CSV table of C-alpha atoms and ligand atoms in Angstrom, one decimal:
chain,number,residue,atom,x,y,z
D,918,MET,CA,-0.1,-0.1,0.0
D,919,ARG,CA,2.9,2.2,0.6
D,920,HIS,CA,4.5,4.0,-2.8
D,921,THR,CA,8.2,5.1,-3.3
D,922,GLY,CA,7.8,6.1,-6.6
D,923,ARG,CA,8.7,9.8,-7.5
D,924,ILE,CA,5.4,10.5,-8.5
D,925,MET,CA,3.2,8.6,-5.8
D,926,ASN,CA,5.7,10.7,-3.3
D,927,VAL,CA,2.9,13.9,-3.9
D,928,LEU,CA,0.5,13.8,-1.7
D,929,PRO,CA,-2.7,12.4,-3.1
D,930,SER,CA,-5.4,15.7,-3.0
D,931,HIS,CA,-8.2,12.8,-2.5
D,932,LEU,CA,-6.8,12.8,1.3
D,933,LEU,CA,-7.9,16.2,2.0
D,934,PRO,CA,-10.9,17.8,3.2
D,935,ASP,CA,-13.1,18.9,0.5
D,936,THR,CA,-12.6,22.6,0.7
D,937,ALA,CA,-8.6,22.2,0.6
D,938,THR,CA,-7.4,25.0,-1.5
D,939,LEU,CA,-3.8,26.4,-2.3
D,940,ALA,CA,-3.7,30.1,-1.0
D,941,THR,CA,-2.1,32.5,-3.1
D,942,ASN,CA,1.4,32.1,-1.0
D,943,GLY,CA,1.5,28.3,-2.0
D,944,SER,CA,0.4,27.2,1.7
D,945,LEU,CA,-2.8,24.9,2.3
D,946,SER,CA,-6.2,26.6,3.2
D,947,ILE,CA,-9.2,24.7,4.3
D,948,GLY,CA,-12.3,26.4,4.7
D,949,GLY,CA,-11.1,29.4,3.1
D,950,VAL,CA,-8.3,29.5,5.7
D,951,ASP,CA,-4.9,29.4,5.7
D,952,LEU,CA,-3.5,26.3,7.9
D,953,LEU,CA,-0.5,28.1,8.7
D,954,GLU,CA,-2.5,31.1,10.5
D,955,ILE,CA,-4.5,28.5,12.3
D,956,ALA,CA,-1.3,27.1,13.9
D,957,ALA,CA,0.2,30.6,14.3
D,958,GLU,CA,-3.4,31.5,16.3
D,959,PHE,CA,-4.1,28.7,18.1
D,960,GLY,CA,-0.5,26.7,18.5
D,961,THR,CA,-0.5,23.5,17.9
D,962,PRO,CA,-0.8,20.7,17.6
D,963,VAL,CA,-4.6,21.5,16.5
D,964,PHE,CA,-7.2,19.7,14.7
D,965,VAL,CA,-8.8,21.3,11.9
D,966,TYR,CA,-12.5,20.3,10.7
D,967,ASP,CA,-13.8,21.4,7.0
D,968,GLU,CA,-17.3,21.6,8.3
D,969,SER,CA,-18.7,21.9,4.8
D,970,HIS,CA,-17.0,18.5,4.0
D,971,LEU,CA,-18.8,17.2,7.6
D,972,ARG,CA,-21.9,18.6,6.0
D,973,ALA,CA,-21.4,17.2,2.8
D,974,ARG,CA,-20.9,13.6,4.3
D,975,CYS,CA,-24.0,13.9,6.4
D,976,ALA,CA,-26.2,15.0,3.7
D,977,GLU,CA,-24.9,12.3,1.7
D,978,ALA,CA,-25.6,9.5,4.3
D,979,VAL,CA,-29.3,10.8,4.9
D,980,ASP,CA,-30.0,10.6,1.1
D,981,ALA,CA,-28.4,6.9,0.9
D,982,PHE,CA,-30.1,5.7,3.5
D,983,PRO,CA,-34.1,7.0,3.4
D,984,GLY,CA,-34.9,4.5,5.9
D,985,GLY,CA,-32.9,6.7,8.5
D,986,VAL,CA,-29.3,6.9,9.2
D,987,ALA,CA,-27.2,7.5,12.7
D,988,TYR,CA,-24.1,9.3,13.1
D,989,ALA,CA,-22.1,7.0,15.1
D,990,THR,CA,-20.8,9.5,17.6
D,991,LYS,CA,-17.8,7.5,19.2
D,992,ALA,CA,-15.8,8.6,16.4
D,993,PHE,CA,-15.6,12.2,17.0
D,994,LEU,CA,-18.3,13.9,19.1
D,995,CYS,CA,-18.3,17.4,20.7
D,996,ARG,CA,-21.1,19.8,21.0
D,997,ALA,CA,-20.8,21.2,17.6
D,998,MET,CA,-20.3,17.6,16.0
D,999,ALA,CA,-23.7,16.4,17.3
D,1000,GLU,CA,-25.4,19.6,16.2
D,1001,LEU,CA,-24.0,19.3,12.9
D,1002,ALA,CA,-25.5,15.6,12.3
D,1003,VAL,CA,-28.6,16.4,14.1
D,1004,GLU,CA,-29.0,19.7,11.8
D,1005,SER,CA,-28.4,17.4,9.0
D,1006,GLY,CA,-30.9,15.0,9.6
D,1007,MET,CA,-28.9,11.9,11.2
D,1008,LYS,CA,-29.7,10.3,14.3
D,1009,LEU,CA,-27.2,9.8,17.1
D,1010,ASP,CA,-25.9,6.3,17.4
D,1011,VAL,CA,-24.7,6.3,21.3
D,1012,ALA,CA,-22.9,3.8,23.5
D,1013,THR,CA,-22.0,5.0,26.9
D,1014,GLY,CA,-24.3,7.3,29.5
D,1015,GLY,CA,-21.6,9.5,28.7
D,1016,GLU,CA,-22.3,9.9,25.3
D,1017,ILE,CA,-26.1,10.1,26.0
D,1018,HIS,CA,-25.2,12.9,28.3
D,1019,LEU,CA,-23.3,14.8,25.3
D,1020,ALA,CA,-25.6,14.2,22.5
D,1021,LEU,CA,-28.8,16.0,24.9
D,1022,ALA,CA,-26.3,18.4,26.2
D,1023,ALA,CA,-26.1,19.3,22.6
D,1024,GLY,CA,-29.7,19.6,22.4
D,1025,ALA,CA,-30.7,16.0,20.3
D,1026,ARG,CA,-33.8,15.0,20.7
D,1027,ALA,CA,-33.8,11.7,23.2
D,1028,GLU,CA,-36.1,9.8,20.4
D,1029,ARG,CA,-33.5,10.2,17.9
D,1030,LEU,CA,-30.8,8.1,19.9
D,1031,VAL,CA,-29.9,4.9,19.2
D,1032,PHE,CA,-28.4,3.1,22.1
D,1033,HIS,CA,-25.6,0.6,21.7
D,1034,GLY,CA,-23.2,-1.6,23.8
D,1035,ASN,CA,-22.4,-5.0,25.1
D,1036,ASN,CA,-22.5,-4.4,28.5
D,1037,LYS,CA,-24.8,-1.3,29.4
D,1038,SER,CA,-25.0,-1.0,33.2
D,1039,SER,CA,-28.4,-0.8,34.9
D,1040,ALA,CA,-27.9,2.8,35.7
D,1041,GLU,CA,-27.3,3.8,31.8
D,1042,ILE,CA,-30.1,1.3,30.6
D,1043,ALA,CA,-32.5,3.5,33.7
D,1044,MET,CA,-30.8,6.9,32.4
D,1045,ALA,CA,-31.9,5.9,28.8
D,1046,ILE,CA,-35.6,5.1,29.9
D,1047,ASP,CA,-35.9,8.2,32.0
D,1048,VAL,CA,-34.5,10.4,29.4
D,1049,GLY,CA,-36.5,8.8,26.1
D,1050,VAL,CA,-34.1,7.2,24.3
D,1051,GLY,CA,-35.8,6.1,20.7
D,1052,THR,CA,-34.3,2.8,20.6
D,1053,MET,CA,-31.8,0.3,22.5
D,1054,VAL,CA,-30.2,-2.5,20.5
D,1055,VAL,CA,-30.1,-5.4,22.8
D,1056,ASP,CA,-26.8,-7.1,23.1
D,1057,SER,CA,-27.4,-9.7,25.9
D,1058,PHE,CA,-30.0,-12.0,27.7
D,1059,ASP,CA,-28.9,-10.3,30.7
D,1060,GLU,CA,-30.0,-7.0,29.4
D,1061,ILE,CA,-33.0,-8.1,28.4
D,1062,ASP,CA,-33.4,-8.7,32.0
D,1063,ARG,CA,-32.2,-5.5,33.2
D,1064,ILE,CA,-34.6,-3.4,31.0
D,1065,GLU,CA,-37.4,-5.5,31.8
D,1066,ALA,CA,-37.1,-5.1,35.5
D,1067,ILE,CA,-36.6,-1.0,34.7
D,1068,VAL,CA,-39.3,-0.5,32.5
D,1069,ARG,CA,-41.4,-3.0,35.5
D,1070,ALA,CA,-40.0,-0.6,38.2
D,1071,THR,CA,-40.7,2.8,36.7
D,1072,LYS,CA,-43.8,1.5,34.8
D,1073,GLU,CA,-42.8,3.4,31.9
D,1074,ARG,CA,-43.5,2.5,28.2
D,1075,PRO,CA,-42.0,-0.5,26.2
D,1076,VAL,CA,-39.0,0.2,25.1
D,1077,ARG,CA,-38.1,-0.1,21.2
D,1078,CYS,CA,-35.6,-2.5,20.4
D,1079,LEU,CA,-33.6,-4.0,17.6
D,1080,LEU,CA,-32.2,-7.1,18.1
D,1081,ARG,CA,-28.0,-7.0,17.6
D,1082,VAL,CA,-27.0,-10.2,15.8
D,1083,THR,CA,-23.7,-11.8,14.8
D,1084,PRO,CA,-23.6,-13.1,11.4
D,1085,GLY,CA,-20.8,-14.9,11.4
D,1086,ILE,CA,-18.7,-12.7,8.9
D,1087,GLU,CA,-14.8,-12.5,8.5
D,1088,ALA,CA,-14.5,-8.9,7.7
D,1089,HIS,CA,-11.1,-8.1,6.2
D,1090,THR,CA,-10.1,-5.9,8.9
D,1091,HIS,CA,-7.8,-5.4,11.8
D,1092,GLU,CA,-8.8,-8.2,14.2
D,1093,TYR,CA,-9.5,-5.5,17.0
D,1094,ILE,CA,-12.3,-3.8,14.9
D,1095,ARG,CA,-14.0,-6.8,13.5
D,1096,THR,CA,-17.2,-7.3,15.0
D,1097,GLY,CA,-19.3,-9.3,13.0
D,1098,HIS,CA,-17.5,-13.0,13.4
D,1099,ASP,CA,-18.8,-15.6,15.5
D,1100,ASP,CA,-16.2,-15.4,17.9
D,1101,SER,CA,-17.3,-11.9,18.8
D,1102,LYS,CA,-18.0,-10.1,22.0
D,1103,PHE,CA,-21.0,-8.5,20.6
D,1104,GLY,CA,-24.5,-9.4,19.6
D,1105,PHE,CA,-26.2,-12.6,19.4
D,1106,GLY,CA,-24.6,-15.2,17.7
D,1107,PHE,CA,-26.5,-16.3,14.3
D,1108,ASN,CA,-25.3,-19.6,13.7
D,1109,SER,CA,-25.2,-20.7,17.3
D,1110,GLY,CA,-29.1,-20.0,17.5
D,1111,GLN,CA,-29.0,-17.6,20.1
D,1112,ALA,CA,-30.0,-14.8,17.9
D,1113,ARG,CA,-33.2,-16.7,17.6
D,1114,ALA,CA,-33.8,-17.6,21.0
D,1115,ALA,CA,-33.4,-13.7,21.5
D,1116,LEU,CA,-36.4,-13.0,19.4
D,1117,GLU,CA,-38.8,-15.5,20.8
D,1118,ARG,CA,-37.9,-13.8,24.3
D,1119,VAL,CA,-38.4,-10.1,23.0
D,1120,ARG,CA,-41.6,-11.0,21.1
D,1121,SER,CA,-43.1,-12.6,24.5
D,1122,SER,CA,-42.0,-9.6,26.5
D,1123,SER,CA,-44.2,-6.8,27.4
D,1124,GLU,CA,-41.8,-4.5,28.2
D,1125,ILE,CA,-40.0,-4.5,25.0
D,1126,THR,CA,-41.3,-3.8,21.6
D,1127,PHE,CA,-39.4,-5.7,19.0
D,1128,GLY,CA,-38.1,-3.1,16.1
D,1129,GLY,CA,-36.0,-5.4,14.0
D,1130,ILE,CA,-32.6,-6.3,13.5
D,1131,HIS,CA,-29.0,-5.0,13.9
D,1132,ALA,CA,-25.8,-6.0,12.6
D,1133,HIS,CA,-22.5,-4.2,12.6
D,1134,ILE,CA,-19.6,-6.4,10.9
D,1135,GLY,CA,-16.5,-4.4,11.6
D,1136,SER,CA,-14.8,-1.0,10.9
D,1137,LEU,CA,-12.8,0.5,8.2
D,1138,ILE,CA,-14.2,-2.0,5.5
D,1139,PHE,CA,-12.9,-1.5,2.0
D,1140,ASP,CA,-15.1,-3.5,0.2
D,1141,VAL,CA,-19.3,-3.1,-0.1
D,1142,ASP,CA,-19.3,-7.4,-0.6
D,1143,ALA,CA,-19.2,-7.7,3.1
D,1144,PHE,CA,-22.2,-5.7,3.4
D,1145,GLU,CA,-23.9,-7.3,0.6
D,1146,LYS,CA,-23.3,-10.6,2.3
D,1147,GLU,CA,-24.4,-9.2,5.4
D,1148,VAL,CA,-27.8,-8.6,3.9
D,1149,GLU,CA,-28.1,-11.8,2.2
D,1150,ILE,CA,-27.3,-13.9,5.3
D,1151,LEU,CA,-29.4,-11.9,7.5
D,1152,ALA,CA,-32.6,-11.9,5.1
D,1153,ALA,CA,-34.4,-15.0,6.0
D,1154,PHE,CA,-34.1,-14.6,9.8
D,1155,VAL,CA,-35.5,-10.4,9.1
D,1156,LEU,CA,-38.3,-11.6,6.9
D,1157,GLU,CA,-39.6,-14.6,9.4
D,1158,SER,CA,-39.1,-12.1,12.6
D,1159,GLY,CA,-41.2,-9.5,11.1
D,1160,ALA,CA,-38.8,-6.7,11.6
D,1161,SER,CA,-39.6,-3.2,10.2
D,1162,GLU,CA,-36.3,-2.3,10.3
D,1163,LEU,CA,-32.7,-3.9,9.3
D,1164,CYS,CA,-30.1,-1.5,10.4
D,1165,ILE,CA,-26.7,-2.9,8.9
D,1166,GLY,CA,-24.2,-0.8,11.1
D,1167,GLY,CA,-21.0,1.0,10.1
D,1168,GLY,CA,-18.0,0.6,9.1
D,1169,LEU,CA,-17.3,2.1,5.8
D,1170,GLY,CA,-13.7,2.6,5.4
D,1171,VAL,CA,-11.9,5.8,4.0
D,1172,PRO,CA,-8.6,5.9,2.6
D,1173,TYR,CA,-5.8,7.1,4.6
D,1174,VAL,CA,-2.7,6.7,2.4
D,1175,ALA,CA,-1.9,7.0,-1.2
D,1176,GLY,CA,-3.0,4.2,-3.5
D,1177,GLU,CA,-6.1,3.4,-1.3
D,1178,THR,CA,-9.4,3.9,-2.2
D,1179,ALA,CA,-13.0,3.1,-0.6
D,1180,PRO,CA,-16.5,3.6,-1.8
D,1181,THR,CA,-18.5,6.6,-1.5
D,1182,ILE,CA,-21.3,6.4,1.5
D,1183,SER,CA,-23.9,6.8,-2.0
D,1184,GLU,CA,-22.0,4.1,-3.3
D,1185,TRP,CA,-22.5,2.0,-0.2
D,1186,GLY,CA,-26.2,2.8,0.3
D,1187,ALA,CA,-26.8,1.7,-3.3
D,1188,ALA,CA,-25.1,-1.8,-2.8
D,1189,VAL,CA,-27.1,-2.3,0.2
D,1190,HIS,CA,-30.2,-1.7,-0.8
D,1191,ALA,CA,-29.6,-3.6,-4.4
D,1192,ALA,CA,-28.6,-6.4,-2.1
D,1193,ALA,CA,-31.5,-6.2,0.1
D,1194,THR,CA,-34.3,-6.3,-3.2
D,1195,THR,CA,-32.3,-9.1,-4.5
D,1196,ALA,CA,-32.2,-10.8,-1.2
D,1197,GLY,CA,-36.5,-10.2,-1.2
D,1198,ILE,CA,-36.3,-7.9,1.5
D,1199,PRO,CA,-39.5,-5.7,0.8
D,1200,ASP,CA,-39.4,-1.9,0.9
D,1201,SER,CA,-41.9,-1.7,3.8
D,1202,VAL,CA,-38.3,-2.6,5.8
D,1203,ALA,CA,-36.3,0.4,6.5
D,1204,ILE,CA,-32.8,-0.3,5.8
D,1205,THR,CA,-30.6,1.8,8.4
D,1206,ALA,CA,-27.0,2.5,8.8
D,1207,GLU,CA,-24.8,4.4,11.2
D,1208,PRO,CA,-21.6,5.6,9.7
D,1209,GLY,CA,-19.1,7.5,12.0
D,1210,ARG,CA,-15.4,7.1,10.3
D,1211,SER,CA,-16.4,7.6,6.7
D,1212,ILE,CA,-18.3,10.9,7.9
D,1213,VAL,CA,-15.8,12.3,10.3
D,1214,ALA,CA,-12.3,11.1,9.0
D,1215,GLY,CA,-11.5,12.7,5.7
D,1216,ALA,CA,-12.9,16.0,7.4
D,1217,ALA,CA,-10.0,16.7,9.4
D,1218,VAL,CA,-6.1,17.4,9.7
D,1219,THR,CA,-4.0,17.6,12.7
D,1220,LEU,CA,-1.4,20.5,12.5
D,1221,TYR,CA,2.0,19.9,14.7
D,1222,THR,CA,5.1,21.4,14.8
D,1223,VAL,CA,8.5,19.8,14.0
D,1224,GLY,CA,10.7,19.9,16.8
D,1225,THR,CA,13.8,17.9,16.7
D,1226,ILE,CA,15.2,16.1,13.9
D,1227,LYS,CA,17.6,12.9,14.2
D,1228,GLU,CA,19.3,11.7,11.2
D,1229,ARG,CA,20.3,7.9,11.4
D,1230,ALA,CA,22.3,6.1,8.7
D,1231,ASP,CA,20.5,4.4,6.0
D,1232,VAL,CA,17.4,4.7,7.8
D,1233,PRO,CA,14.6,7.6,8.3
D,1234,ALA,CA,15.1,10.2,10.2
D,1235,TYR,CA,13.4,10.9,13.6
D,1236,VAL,CA,10.9,13.6,12.8
D,1237,ALA,CA,9.6,14.2,16.6
D,1238,VAL,CA,6.4,16.5,16.6
D,1239,ASP,CA,4.7,18.3,19.5
D,1240,GLY,CA,2.1,15.5,20.0
D,1241,GLY,CA,1.6,12.1,19.6
D,1242,MET,CA,-0.2,8.5,20.9
D,1243,HIS,CA,-1.9,11.1,23.3
D,1244,ASP,CA,-3.7,12.9,20.4
D,1245,ASN,CA,-4.0,10.3,17.8
D,1246,PRO,CA,-3.0,6.3,19.1
D,1247,ARG,CA,-4.5,4.7,16.2
D,1248,PRO,CA,-0.9,3.9,14.9
D,1249,ALA,CA,0.2,2.7,17.7
D,1250,LEU,CA,-2.8,0.9,18.5
D,1251,TYR,CA,-3.8,-0.8,15.2
D,1252,GLY,CA,-0.6,0.1,13.6
D,1253,SER,CA,-2.7,2.6,11.2
D,1254,ASP,CA,-0.9,4.5,8.7
D,1255,TYR,CA,-1.1,8.2,7.7
D,1256,GLU,CA,0.7,10.7,5.5
D,1257,ALA,CA,2.4,13.6,6.3
D,1258,PHE,CA,2.9,16.7,4.4
D,1259,LEU,CA,4.0,20.7,5.2
D,1260,PRO,CA,0.8,22.9,4.8
D,1261,ARG,CA,3.7,25.7,3.5
D,1262,ALA,CA,4.2,23.5,0.4
D,1263,PRO,CA,1.7,20.5,0.4
D,1264,PHE,CA,1.9,19.2,-2.8
D,1265,VAL,CA,5.9,19.1,-3.6
D,1266,HIS,CA,7.8,16.2,-4.0
D,1267,ARG,CA,8.1,14.5,-0.8
D,1268,GLU,CA,11.4,12.7,-1.3
D,1269,ARG,CA,13.0,12.4,2.4
D,1270,ARG,CA,12.1,9.3,4.3
D,1271,ALA,CA,11.0,10.1,7.7
D,1272,ARG,CA,9.6,8.4,10.8
D,1273,VAL,CA,7.3,10.8,12.9
D,1274,VAL,CA,7.1,10.4,16.2
D,1275,GLY,CA,6.0,12.3,19.2
D,1276,MET,CA,6.7,13.6,22.3
D,1277,ASN,CA,5.6,10.6,24.5
D,1278,CYS,CA,7.7,8.6,26.8
D,1279,GLU,CA,7.4,5.5,25.2
D,1280,SER,CA,8.4,3.7,21.8
D,1281,SER,CA,5.0,2.9,20.1
D,1282,ASP,CA,4.5,6.7,19.9
D,1283,VAL,CA,5.0,6.6,16.7
D,1284,LEU,CA,2.3,9.3,14.1
D,1285,VAL,CA,3.7,8.2,10.6
D,1286,ARG,CA,5.9,4.8,10.6
D,1287,ASP,CA,7.4,5.4,6.9
D,1288,ALA,CA,6.7,9.1,6.0
D,1289,SER,CA,8.1,11.1,3.1
D,1290,ILE,CA,8.4,14.6,3.8
D,1291,PRO,CA,10.3,17.1,1.5
D,1292,ASN,CA,14.1,17.5,1.7
D,1293,ASP,CA,13.9,20.7,3.0
D,1294,THR,CA,11.9,20.0,6.3
D,1295,VAL,CA,13.7,22.0,9.1
D,1296,VAL,CA,12.6,22.2,13.0
D,1297,GLY,CA,9.9,24.9,13.5
D,1298,ASP,CA,7.8,23.5,10.0
D,1299,VAL,CA,3.9,23.1,10.9
D,1300,LEU,CA,3.7,19.3,9.7
D,1301,ALA,CA,0.2,18.5,9.1
D,1302,THR,CA,-1.6,14.5,9.4
D,1303,PRO,CA,-4.3,14.5,6.9
D,1304,VAL,CA,-7.6,12.2,7.6
D,1305,THR,CA,-7.3,12.3,11.4
D,1306,GLY,CA,-11.1,13.3,11.7
D,1307,ALA,CA,-12.4,9.8,13.3
D,1308,TYR,CA,-10.9,7.8,16.2
D,1309,GLY,CA,-7.9,10.3,16.7
D,1310,TYR,CA,-9.7,13.4,19.4
D,1311,ALA,CA,-12.1,11.0,20.4
D,1312,MET,CA,-9.3,8.5,21.6
D,1313,ALA,CA,-6.9,11.1,23.0
D,1314,SER,CA,-5.7,10.8,26.6
D,1315,ASN,CA,-3.9,13.0,29.0
D,1316,PHE,CA,-0.9,10.1,28.9
D,1317,ASN,CA,2.2,11.7,30.3
D,1318,ARG,CA,-0.1,14.4,31.3
D,1319,ILE,CA,-0.2,16.4,28.5
D,1320,PRO,CA,-3.1,18.7,27.8
D,1321,ARG,CA,-5.3,17.6,24.7
D,1322,PRO,CA,-5.2,19.8,22.3
D,1323,PRO,CA,-8.1,22.3,20.9
D,1324,VAL,CA,-10.6,21.4,18.1
D,1325,VAL,CA,-11.3,24.0,15.0
D,1326,PHE,CA,-14.1,24.2,12.5
D,1327,VAL,CA,-13.6,26.2,9.5
D,1328,ARG,CA,-15.8,27.0,7.1
D,1329,ASP,CA,-16.2,30.1,4.7
D,1330,GLY,CA,-13.1,32.1,5.9
D,1331,ASP,CA,-14.1,32.1,9.4
D,1332,VAL,CA,-12.4,29.9,12.4
D,1333,ARG,CA,-14.4,28.7,15.1
D,1334,LEU,CA,-12.9,27.1,18.2
D,1335,VAL,CA,-15.2,24.2,19.2
D,1336,LEU,CA,-12.7,22.6,21.9
D,1337,ARG,CA,-10.5,24.8,23.7
D,1338,ARG,CA,-6.6,23.6,24.2
D,1339,GLU,CA,-6.5,22.3,27.8
D,1340,THR,CA,-4.4,24.0,30.1
D,1341,TYR,CA,-2.1,22.3,33.0
D,1342,ASP,CA,-4.8,23.4,35.6
D,1343,ASP,CA,-7.3,21.2,33.7
D,1344,LEU,CA,-5.1,18.5,34.9
D,1345,LEU,CA,-5.3,19.3,38.1
D,1346,LEU,CA,-9.4,19.0,38.0
D,1347,LEU,CA,-10.2,15.9,39.7
D,1348,GLU,CA,-7.9,16.1,42.4
D,1349,THR,CA,-10.0,15.8,45.4
D,1350,SER,CA,-6.8,17.3,47.8
D,1351,PRO,CA,-5.9,21.2,47.5
C,1617,LIG,C1,-18.1,1.8,15.9
C,1617,LIG,C2,-19.4,1.5,15.3
C,1617,LIG,C3,-20.3,2.2,14.4
C,1617,LIG,C4,-19.5,2.9,13.7
C,1617,LIG,O1,-18.1,2.3,12.6
C,1617,LIG,P1,-17.3,3.1,11.7
C,1617,LIG,O2,-16.3,2.3,11.3
C,1617,LIG,O3,-16.8,4.3,12.4
C,1617,LIG,O4,-18.3,3.6,10.6
C,1617,LIG,C5,-21.3,2.1,14.1
C,1617,LIG,N1,-22.1,1.0,14.6
C,1617,LIG,C6,-21.8,0.5,15.8
C,1617,LIG,C7,-22.5,-0.5,16.9
C,1617,LIG,C8,-19.9,0.8,16.2
C,1617,LIG,O5,-19.9,-0.3,17.3
């Protein structure tokens, strides 16, 4: 997947957010704002999201899934993002009490929330029922017991539920983000007969209204085949269960590095609907989805400043920046790959091989293992990694007690600070001793 040819050493522009353009001074602008100005004003590291890109992907998803579509908030959640998704007509997929709290704080209506999780606590289920979450995706028999007990105790209305089914598909993706295979901690096994047993259980429940079937086969899937297979496997069960909804989950991949391509959200939707028709699922069954990564990943770039460069004989130089695994743990967690470029000269040949590392005190703290950067890269340069809108900030930590970076949204020449940079004093917020 990694290209070393001279031509491929130019950053492919499709990895940049939709509104990326060259400013007259040769540097890169997003949303009409020069990235170097953002770095100067807000400092580095900083996450820069192209708001038009986010809105375009949300609109595309709403069009692609007329039956309904939820934004999977775990990919990137803050108030501004939840508001944007809700304004675009998306529901919100949440999986914890914290995500429910944030979604409601952003003004989302509880009935537009879809509540996931393989181990929802009684407190979280009670919270969801109390605020009126629209749909719960039940994942275990223990959870069914808990929902029933809480509905009985609070004399609330029955809860609308989808059954999460594990269809037994080995999606071709990293094992940590594969979720549809038989040996998965998620859902009721389809091949083991658990899904049928759960259906009987839910149907005979007076505290649960059966809404339909849900499956999520994994993340970063680059081929619509896996989703077509999912629909094909589940079709008979959908029909016999009388489901009014089949949710196919999220998981559509996005290109991260040169040479990678992925289907668009529209192509994904078309393939899934065609597969449903072929499998005999009538139009009366709503086909729904819950994309996360494909909505937000390509919308953002992260800006860093190069602090030190260590030349090494015959191996790539260590180029250390002022961020690291605390703002983007994906390379350390999954061995994920990124590109790197200099916003001051984004499309020049990048002839120098480098390993872009962070400032955390451990060796897994790599941001780009095998980067190509321009020969004239120097200490003090702003260096950017594209396609960092998903599972970057969302998984950021305070490892090494480093304050988390700010997040800005750019649009039509304006910069909006949506999450400020953490301060050293923020790091003391949880301390109980004075
Ligand atoms: C993570 C997750 C998603 C979103 O996955 P992406 O790969 O970000 O699209 C959707 N549904 C469920 C149940 C998930 O766990």
